[in-house]
Tab-separated table of C-alpha atoms in Angstrom:
chain	number	residue	atom	x	y	z
A	1	UNK	CA	0.000	0.000	0.000
A	2	UNK	CA	1.355	3.402	-0.984
A	3	UNK	CA	1.788	6.084	1.592
A	4	UNK	CA	0.097	9.438	1.070
A	5	UNK	CA	3.458	11.082	0.404
A	6	UNK	CA	4.356	8.583	-2.324
A	7	UNK	CA	0.938	9.044	-3.912
A	8	UNK	CA	1.340	12.825	-4.024
A	9	UNK	CA	4.852	12.574	-5.461
A	10	UNK	CA	3.790	10.117	-8.162
A	11	UNK	CA	0.818	12.315	-9.092
A	12	UNK	CA	2.999	15.438	-9.329
A	13	UNK	CA	5.612	13.646	-11.428
A	14	UNK	CA	3.002	12.325	-13.837
A	15	UNK	CA	1.529	15.824	-14.220
A	16	UNK	CA	4.982	17.314	-14.851
A	17	UNK	CA	5.771	14.692	-17.494
A	18	UNK	CA	2.434	15.310	-19.210
A	19	UNK	CA	3.076	19.068	-19.475
A	20	UNK	CA	6.410	18.515	-21.161
A	21	UNK	CA	8.440	21.649	-21.929
A	22	UNK	CA	8.921	23.014	-18.420
A	23	UNK	CA	11.583	20.490	-17.466
A	24	UNK	CA	13.761	21.319	-20.473
A	25	UNK	CA	13.469	25.051	-19.802
A	26	UNK	CA	14.421	24.615	-16.143
A	27	UNK	CA	17.433	22.439	-16.964
A	28	UNK	CA	18.553	24.852	-19.687
A	29	UNK	CA	18.313	27.818	-17.327
A	30	UNK	CA	20.228	25.963	-14.599
A	31	UNK	CA	23.037	24.984	-16.973
A	32	UNK	CA	23.253	28.488	-18.417
A	33	UNK	CA	23.620	30.058	-14.973
A	34	UNK	CA	26.228	27.494	-13.908
A	35	UNK	CA	28.292	28.037	-17.082
A	36	UNK	CA	28.084	31.833	-17.121
A	37	UNK	CA	28.672	32.477	-13.416
A	38	UNK	CA	32.430	31.688	-13.450
A	39	UNK	CA	32.843	33.729	-16.626
A	40	UNK	CA	31.293	36.744	-14.933
A	41	UNK	CA	33.223	36.425	-11.676
A	42	UNK	CA	36.662	35.822	-13.108
A	43	UNK	CA	39.338	33.130	-12.770
A	44	UNK	CA	39.905	33.350	-8.975
A	45	UNK	CA	39.679	29.675	-7.902
A	46	UNK	CA	39.467	30.491	-4.186
A	47	UNK	CA	36.451	32.750	-4.704
A	48	UNK	CA	34.723	30.222	-6.959
A	49	UNK	CA	35.261	27.422	-4.427
A	50	UNK	CA	33.792	29.545	-1.630
A	51	UNK	CA	30.624	30.560	-3.452
A	52	UNK	CA	29.997	27.394	-5.492
A	53	UNK	CA	27.561	25.671	-3.073
A	54	UNK	CA	25.463	28.800	-2.653
A	55	UNK	CA	25.478	29.544	-6.354
A	56	UNK	CA	24.349	25.997	-7.163
A	57	UNK	CA	21.467	26.200	-4.704
A	58	UNK	CA	20.350	29.620	-5.921
A	59	UNK	CA	20.483	28.512	-9.566
A	60	UNK	CA	18.526	25.356	-8.710
A	61	UNK	CA	15.850	27.256	-6.788
A	62	UNK	CA	15.489	29.847	-9.551
A	63	UNK	CA	15.130	27.122	-12.166
A	64	UNK	CA	12.415	25.449	-10.070
A	65	UNK	CA	10.593	28.778	-9.778
A	66	UNK	CA	10.873	29.230	-13.519
A	67	UNK	CA	8.949	26.035	-14.149
A	68	UNK	CA	6.340	26.650	-11.442
């Protein structure tokens, strides 16, 4: 027997797959931000290592909001 949480997750995933284009847009936005961020900040490895986790989370959250 499925739990209520698993049922909600499976329903949301099936709805997202049916809609189609939002997933590709979100992934494209995420990859674009991740590729362009180091180009905009410069070649300082120490700075990039310090801000990388935060930048990944912010890019991920913005891409999720884009598809919402």
